[in-house]
Amino acid sequence: MLRNTLTIGRASYELVEGTEIAALKESAEDAVRSGGRFVEVMVVGDVEVSVLVSPGVTVLLTSEEVPDAAWNAGESARPFDMTDWELTDILGL
């Protein structure tokens, strides 16, 4: 299966399985042509993210073949060995 990653500026987002990459590219191109606007994407964990795409901002889409066992989007919000952390740890709560 393919793992698709969207990087805008310095922020990277792992896209959910089944994301229509051609449609996402078209939305990003339209946003740039219009001078900039928000584009909505679904990321791993079934979280909707709105990203501002505008002229001069680097947008990178990458696809990588991974074994099916490496990702079952229905079971994990962090399927790629990302570091666990708690907001309370960061804020010292």
PDB file of C-alpha atoms in Angstrom, residues 50-83:
ATOM      1  CA  SER A  50      -6.964  22.984   7.118  1.00  0.00           C
ATOM      2  CA  VAL A  51      -3.712  24.177   5.574  1.00  0.00           C
ATOM      3  CA  LEU A  52      -3.134  27.564   3.994  1.00  0.00           C
ATOM      4  CA  VAL A  53      -1.716  27.128   0.502  1.00  0.00           C
ATOM      5  CA  SER A  54      -0.454  30.315  -1.109  1.00  0.00           C
ATOM      6  CA  PRO A  55       2.087  31.480  -3.691  1.00  0.00           C
ATOM      7  CA  GLY A  56       5.646  31.086  -2.438  1.00  0.00           C
ATOM      8  CA  VAL A  57       4.841  28.254  -0.006  1.00  0.00           C
ATOM      9  CA  THR A  58       6.505  24.934  -0.777  1.00  0.00           C
ATOM     10  CA  VAL A  59       4.012  22.080  -1.157  1.00  0.00           C
ATOM     11  CA  LEU A  60       5.464  18.575  -1.414  1.00  0.00           C
ATOM     12  CA  LEU A  61       3.519  15.342  -1.897  1.00  0.00           C
ATOM     13  CA  THR A  62       5.418  12.090  -1.433  1.00  0.00           C
ATOM     14  CA  SER A  63       4.284   8.487  -1.816  1.00  0.00           C
ATOM     15  CA  GLU A  64       6.083   5.514  -0.338  1.00  0.00           C
ATOM     16  CA  GLU A  65       5.232   1.842  -0.653  1.00  0.00           C
ATOM     17  CA  VAL A  66       4.865   0.236   2.803  1.00  0.00           C
ATOM     18  CA  PRO A  67       3.800  -3.262   3.888  1.00  0.00           C
ATOM     19  CA  ASP A  68       0.091  -3.558   4.700  1.00  0.00           C
ATOM     20  CA  ALA A  69       0.983  -4.609   8.257  1.00  0.00           C
ATOM     21  CA  ALA A  70       2.709  -1.252   8.821  1.00  0.00           C
ATOM     22  CA  TRP A  71      -0.575   0.612   8.797  1.00  0.00           C
ATOM     23  CA  ASN A  72      -4.127  -0.173   9.671  1.00  0.00           C
ATOM     24  CA  ALA A  73      -5.689   3.293   9.753  1.00  0.00           C
ATOM     25  CA  GLY A  74      -8.758   1.990  11.532  1.00  0.00           C
ATOM     26  CA  GLU A  75      -6.788   0.900  14.571  1.00  0.00           C
ATOM     27  CA  SER A  76      -4.134   3.510  15.216  1.00  0.00           C
ATOM     28  CA  ALA A  77      -3.723   7.246  15.055  1.00  0.00           C
ATOM     29  CA  ARG A  78       0.064   6.751  15.050  1.00  0.00           C
ATOM     30  CA  PRO A  79       0.866   3.862  12.715  1.00  0.00           C
ATOM     31  CA  PHE A  80       4.451   4.815  11.846  1.00  0.00           C
ATOM     32  CA  ASP A  81       6.319   4.533  15.159  1.00  0.00           C
ATOM     33  CA  MET A  82       5.855   8.170  16.087  1.00  0.00           C
ATOM     34  CA  THR A  83       6.906   9.157  19.588  1.00  0.00           C
TER      35      THR A  83
END
